[in-house]
CSV table of C-alpha atoms in Angstrom, one decimal:
chain,number,residue,atom,x,y,z
A,1,MET,CA,21.1,-28.0,16.1
A,2,SER,CA,23.6,-28.4,19.0
A,3,GLU,CA,23.3,-30.7,22.0
A,4,HIS,CA,21.9,-27.8,24.0
A,5,ASN,CA,19.0,-27.4,21.5
A,6,GLU,CA,20.2,-24.1,20.3
A,7,LYS,CA,19.4,-22.9,16.8
A,8,THR,CA,21.4,-20.7,14.4
A,9,HIS,CA,19.5,-18.3,12.1
A,10,THR,CA,21.0,-16.2,9.3
A,11,PHE,CA,19.2,-13.0,8.5
A,12,LYS,CA,19.6,-10.7,5.6
A,13,ILE,CA,19.9,-7.0,6.5
A,14,ILE,CA,19.6,-3.8,4.6
A,15,PRO,CA,23.1,-2.2,4.9
A,16,VAL,CA,23.1,1.4,6.0
A,17,SER,CA,26.5,2.8,7.0
A,18,MET,CA,26.8,5.4,9.8
A,19,GLU,CA,27.9,7.9,7.0
A,20,GLN,CA,24.6,7.2,5.1
A,21,TYR,CA,22.6,7.6,8.3
A,22,LEU,CA,24.2,10.9,9.2
A,23,GLN,CA,23.7,12.2,5.7
A,24,HIS,CA,20.0,11.2,5.9
A,25,PHE,CA,19.6,12.8,9.3
A,26,GLU,CA,21.0,16.1,7.9
A,27,PHE,CA,19.0,15.7,4.7
A,28,SER,CA,15.8,15.1,6.5
A,29,PHE,CA,15.9,17.6,9.3
A,30,SER,CA,18.3,20.4,8.5
A,31,LYS,CA,15.8,22.1,6.2
A,32,GLY,CA,13.0,22.1,8.8
A,33,ALA,CA,10.8,19.9,6.6
A,34,GLU,CA,7.1,20.1,7.3
A,35,PRO,CA,5.4,16.8,8.3
A,36,PHE,CA,3.3,17.0,5.0
A,37,SER,CA,3.0,19.4,2.1
A,38,LEU,CA,1.5,19.6,-1.4
A,39,GLU,CA,3.2,21.0,-4.5
A,40,ILE,CA,1.6,21.2,-7.9
A,41,ILE,CA,3.9,20.7,-10.9
A,42,ASP,CA,1.8,22.2,-13.7
A,43,SER,CA,4.3,21.4,-16.4
A,44,ALA,CA,4.0,17.7,-15.7
A,45,ASP,CA,0.3,17.5,-14.7
A,46,VAL,CA,1.6,16.3,-11.3
A,47,ALA,CA,0.6,16.7,-7.6
A,48,LEU,CA,3.4,16.0,-5.2
A,49,ILE,CA,2.6,15.1,-1.6
A,50,GLU,CA,5.7,15.0,0.6
A,51,PHE,CA,4.7,13.0,3.6
A,52,ASN,CA,7.4,13.1,6.2
A,53,SER,CA,5.7,12.0,9.5
A,54,PHE,CA,2.7,10.0,10.6
A,55,GLU,CA,1.9,12.5,13.3
A,56,GLY,CA,-0.7,15.2,13.8
A,57,ARG,CA,-3.8,13.3,12.6
A,58,ASP,CA,-6.3,16.2,12.9
A,59,GLN,CA,-4.1,18.5,10.9
A,60,PHE,CA,-3.4,15.7,8.4
A,61,GLN,CA,-7.1,15.0,7.8
A,62,LEU,CA,-7.7,18.7,7.0
A,63,PHE,CA,-4.6,18.7,4.8
A,64,LEU,CA,-5.9,15.7,2.8
A,65,LYS,CA,-9.3,17.2,2.4
A,66,ASN,CA,-8.0,20.5,1.1
A,67,SER,CA,-5.3,18.9,-1.0
A,68,PHE,CA,-7.5,16.4,-2.8
A,69,GLU,CA,-10.2,19.1,-3.4
A,70,GLN,CA,-7.5,21.2,-5.1
A,71,ILE,CA,-6.2,18.2,-7.1
A,72,ARG,CA,-9.7,17.4,-8.3
A,73,GLU,CA,-10.5,21.0,-9.2
A,74,GLN,CA,-7.4,21.3,-11.3
A,75,GLY,CA,-8.0,18.0,-13.0
A,76,ILE,CA,-4.6,16.6,-12.2
A,77,GLN,CA,-4.0,13.0,-13.4
A,78,ASN,CA,-0.7,12.1,-11.7
A,79,LEU,CA,0.0,11.9,-8.0
A,80,ILE,CA,3.4,11.4,-6.4
A,81,ILE,CA,3.5,10.5,-2.7
A,82,ASP,CA,7.0,10.8,-1.2
A,83,ILE,CA,7.7,8.9,2.0
A,84,ARG,CA,11.4,8.6,1.7
A,85,LYS,CA,12.1,10.6,4.8
A,86,ASN,CA,9.2,9.1,6.8
A,87,GLY,CA,10.2,7.3,10.0
A,88,GLY,CA,6.6,6.4,10.9
A,89,GLY,CA,4.2,7.2,13.7
A,90,ASN,CA,0.4,6.7,13.9
A,91,SER,CA,-0.6,4.2,11.2
A,92,ASN,CA,-4.2,5.7,11.3
A,93,LEU,CA,-2.8,8.5,9.1
A,94,GLY,CA,-2.0,5.9,6.5
A,95,ASP,CA,-5.6,4.7,6.5
A,96,ASP,CA,-6.7,8.3,6.1
A,97,LEU,CA,-4.6,8.7,3.0
A,98,LEU,CA,-5.5,5.3,1.6
A,99,LYS,CA,-9.2,6.2,1.6
A,100,TYR,CA,-8.4,8.8,-1.0
A,101,ILE,CA,-6.3,6.6,-3.3
A,102,SER,CA,-7.4,3.0,-3.0
A,103,ASP,CA,-9.9,1.6,-5.4
A,104,VAL,CA,-10.7,-1.4,-3.1
A,105,PRO,CA,-11.5,-2.0,0.6
A,106,PHE,CA,-8.2,-2.4,2.4
A,107,THR,CA,-6.2,-3.1,5.5
A,108,GLN,CA,-2.6,-2.4,6.3
A,109,TYR,CA,-2.1,-5.5,8.3
A,110,GLY,CA,-2.9,-9.2,7.9
A,111,ASP,CA,-2.4,-10.8,11.3
A,112,ILE,CA,-1.3,-9.8,14.8
A,113,LEU,CA,0.3,-12.2,17.3
A,114,THR,CA,-0.1,-11.0,20.9
A,115,LYS,CA,1.9,-12.5,23.8
A,116,VAL,CA,-0.1,-12.2,27.0
A,117,SER,CA,2.2,-12.2,30.0
A,118,LYS,CA,1.7,-11.1,33.6
A,119,GLU,CA,3.1,-7.7,32.8
A,120,VAL,CA,0.8,-7.3,29.8
A,121,LYS,CA,-2.3,-8.1,32.0
A,122,GLU,CA,-1.2,-5.5,34.5
A,123,GLN,CA,-1.0,-2.8,31.8
A,124,TYR,CA,-3.8,-4.1,29.6
A,125,PRO,CA,-6.7,-5.3,31.8
A,126,SER,CA,-8.7,-6.4,28.8
A,127,TYR,CA,-6.3,-9.5,28.6
A,128,GLU,CA,-7.0,-10.5,32.2
A,129,GLN,CA,-8.8,-13.7,31.1
A,130,GLU,CA,-6.2,-14.7,28.4
A,131,ASP,CA,-3.0,-16.7,28.6
A,132,GLY,CA,-0.2,-17.5,26.2
A,133,TYR,CA,-0.4,-16.3,22.7
A,134,ILE,CA,-3.3,-14.9,20.8
A,135,ILE,CA,-3.5,-14.7,17.0
A,136,SER,CA,-6.0,-12.3,15.5
A,137,SER,CA,-6.7,-11.9,11.9
A,138,ILE,CA,-7.4,-8.5,10.5
A,139,TYR,CA,-8.0,-9.7,6.9
A,140,GLU,CA,-11.8,-10.2,7.1
A,141,ASP,CA,-14.3,-8.5,4.8
A,142,ARG,CA,-16.1,-6.9,7.7
A,143,LYS,CA,-12.9,-5.4,9.1
A,144,LEU,CA,-11.7,-3.9,5.8
A,145,ILE,CA,-11.7,-0.1,5.5
A,146,LYS,CA,-13.8,1.2,2.6
A,147,PRO,CA,-12.3,3.9,0.4
A,148,TYR,CA,-14.1,7.2,-0.4
A,149,PRO,CA,-16.5,7.2,-3.4
A,150,ASP,CA,-15.2,8.1,-6.8
A,151,SER,CA,-16.5,11.7,-6.4
A,152,ILE,CA,-13.9,12.3,-3.6
A,153,ARG,CA,-11.2,9.7,-4.4
A,154,PHE,CA,-8.2,10.4,-6.7
A,155,LEU,CA,-8.7,8.4,-9.9
A,156,GLY,CA,-5.4,9.0,-11.7
A,157,ASP,CA,-2.0,7.3,-11.7
A,158,ILE,CA,-0.2,7.0,-8.4
A,159,TYR,CA,3.6,6.8,-7.7
A,160,LEU,CA,5.0,6.1,-4.2
A,161,LEU,CA,8.6,7.1,-3.5
A,162,THR,CA,10.5,5.0,-0.9
A,163,SER,CA,13.9,4.7,0.6
A,164,ASN,CA,16.0,2.7,3.0
A,165,PHE,CA,14.9,5.2,5.6
A,166,THR,CA,11.2,4.5,5.2
A,167,PHE,CA,10.3,2.8,8.5
A,168,SER,CA,7.5,1.7,10.8
A,169,SER,CA,4.0,3.0,9.8
A,170,ALA,CA,5.5,4.4,6.6
A,171,ASN,CA,6.9,1.0,5.8
A,172,ASP,CA,3.5,-0.6,6.5
A,173,PHE,CA,1.8,2.0,4.2
A,174,ALA,CA,4.2,1.1,1.4
A,175,TRP,CA,3.5,-2.7,1.8
A,176,CYS,CA,-0.2,-1.9,1.6
A,177,VAL,CA,0.2,0.2,-1.6
A,178,LYS,CA,2.3,-2.6,-3.1
A,179,HIS,CA,-0.1,-5.4,-2.0
A,180,TYR,CA,-3.3,-3.9,-3.5
A,181,GLY,CA,-1.5,-2.5,-6.6
A,182,ILE,CA,-2.7,1.0,-5.6
A,183,GLY,CA,0.4,2.7,-7.1
A,184,GLU,CA,3.8,2.1,-8.5
A,185,LEU,CA,6.7,2.0,-6.0
A,186,ILE,CA,9.9,3.8,-7.1
A,187,GLY,CA,13.2,4.2,-5.2
A,188,GLU,CA,14.8,1.9,-2.7
A,189,GLU,CA,13.6,-1.1,-0.6
A,190,THR,CA,12.1,0.2,2.6
A,191,GLY,CA,14.2,-0.1,5.8
A,192,GLN,CA,11.9,-2.5,7.7
A,193,TRP,CA,10.7,-6.0,7.2
A,194,GLY,CA,7.1,-7.0,6.4
A,195,VAL,CA,6.9,-8.5,9.9
A,196,SER,CA,7.6,-6.2,12.9
A,197,PHE,CA,7.1,-5.8,16.6
A,198,GLY,CA,5.3,-3.1,18.6
A,199,GLU,CA,2.9,-2.1,21.4
A,200,LEU,CA,5.4,-1.6,24.1
A,201,ILE,CA,5.0,-2.5,27.8
A,202,ASN,CA,7.0,-1.0,30.6
A,203,THR,CA,8.7,-3.4,33.1
A,204,LYS,CA,11.9,-3.8,35.2
A,205,LEU,CA,14.7,-6.3,34.9
A,206,PRO,CA,14.5,-8.6,37.9
A,207,ASN,CA,18.1,-8.2,39.1
A,208,THR,CA,19.3,-4.8,38.1
A,209,LYS,CA,15.8,-3.2,38.4
A,210,LEU,CA,16.5,-1.2,35.2
A,211,ASP,CA,13.5,0.1,33.4
A,212,VAL,CA,12.9,-1.5,30.0
A,213,ARG,CA,10.3,-1.4,27.3
A,214,VAL,CA,9.4,-4.6,25.5
A,215,ALA,CA,7.1,-5.2,22.5
A,216,HIS,CA,4.3,-7.7,23.1
A,217,LYS,CA,2.8,-7.8,19.6
A,218,LYS,CA,4.0,-9.1,16.3
A,219,PHE,CA,2.5,-7.3,13.3
A,220,TYR,CA,2.2,-8.8,9.8
A,221,CYS,CA,1.9,-6.3,7.0
A,222,ILE,CA,-0.8,-7.2,4.5
A,223,GLY,CA,0.6,-9.8,2.2
A,224,ALA,CA,3.6,-10.6,4.5
A,225,ASN,CA,4.4,-13.8,6.3
A,226,ASP,CA,7.3,-15.1,8.5
A,227,GLU,CA,9.4,-15.5,5.3
A,228,SER,CA,9.1,-11.8,4.5
A,229,GLN,CA,12.5,-10.8,5.8
A,230,HIS,CA,12.8,-7.8,3.6
A,231,GLY,CA,11.2,-4.4,3.1
A,232,ALA,CA,8.7,-3.3,0.5
A,233,ILE,CA,10.3,-3.9,-2.9
A,234,PRO,CA,10.0,-1.1,-5.4
A,235,ASP,CA,8.7,-1.8,-8.9
A,236,ASN,CA,11.5,0.5,-10.2
A,237,MET,CA,14.7,0.4,-8.2
A,238,VAL,CA,16.4,3.8,-8.2
A,239,LYS,CA,19.2,4.6,-5.8
A,240,ASP,CA,18.7,7.6,-3.6
A,241,ASP,CA,22.1,9.3,-3.5
A,242,LEU,CA,22.0,11.8,-0.8
A,243,LYS,CA,25.5,13.1,-1.6
A,244,THR,CA,24.2,14.9,-4.7
A,245,LYS,CA,21.8,17.8,-4.9
A,246,ASN,CA,20.0,16.2,-7.8
A,247,ASP,CA,16.9,14.2,-6.7
A,248,GLU,CA,17.4,11.2,-8.9
A,249,VAL,CA,14.3,9.4,-7.7
A,250,LEU,CA,11.9,12.3,-8.3
A,251,GLU,CA,13.5,13.1,-11.7
A,252,TYR,CA,13.2,9.4,-12.7
A,253,THR,CA,9.5,9.5,-11.7
A,254,LEU,CA,8.8,12.7,-13.6
A,255,ARG,CA,10.4,11.2,-16.7
A,256,LEU,CA,8.4,8.1,-16.3
A,257,ILE,CA,5.2,10.1,-16.1
A,258,MET,CA,6.0,12.0,-19.2
A,259,LYS,CA,6.8,8.8,-21.0
A,260,ASN,CA,3.5,7.2,-20.0
A,261,LYS,CA,1.7,10.3,-21.0
A,262,THR,CA,3.3,10.3,-24.4
A,263,MET,CA,2.5,6.6,-24.9
A,264,HIS,CA,-1.1,7.2,-23.9
A,265,ASN,CA,-1.5,10.2,-26.3
A,266,ASN,CA,0.1,8.3,-29.2
A,267,HIS,CA,-2.3,5.3,-28.5
A,268,PHE,CA,-5.3,7.7,-28.3
A,269,HIS,CA,-4.5,9.2,-31.7
A,270,GLU,CA,-4.0,5.9,-33.5
């Protein structure tokens, strides 16, 4: 610490070059990818949900209802959820999906730290009587979200595909899946830490009068703390090489499913 009471912090970052970013941008959007889609891979007894955006909740809820009805009717035992291209959005969509796949009551967040300033009070009148910082815990039994009953919920094996470009609500979703052991994470570390900032307020800089937007809440993913300066860590690290046309992560996952299926069958016949 210096004589001016300044502190120096060293942070680890997830390196993403501009070349990688542009490759991802082209990879994600040049094909006009749908925000969510379902593909049935009959040969592997797999349902693949490609989940590219946490937007359009009404449509997403209908998509989930129809998709899991189809998965259940076909007796599919393996579910792959691909959020490698997902940059986030409305985290409520994550809750909607988790109700179909979690076997325990859940929450995507542990704690929320709120800074109550004059500007926050002006835009959020509910904080009018508050001052300073407010810490609120989400992790209470009465606040946990209950999953659907077994008659509706998916009961097979779940695999979640992640990448360095999995951000925001998609990152929080991955942390939740990892924390509760809902599924196996495969791919790369997500591109955002377990602690993040959000809930923007609009204000002006005092001298230049430039418009700025500043976050006034600090969100802790479930299982994260101030030391969680990293993304959600996959159980199986597989590099997502966007330079090739081969989908290494998906191919690895399909091989893993077939291996697990073979081991299960061999064990069953012993």
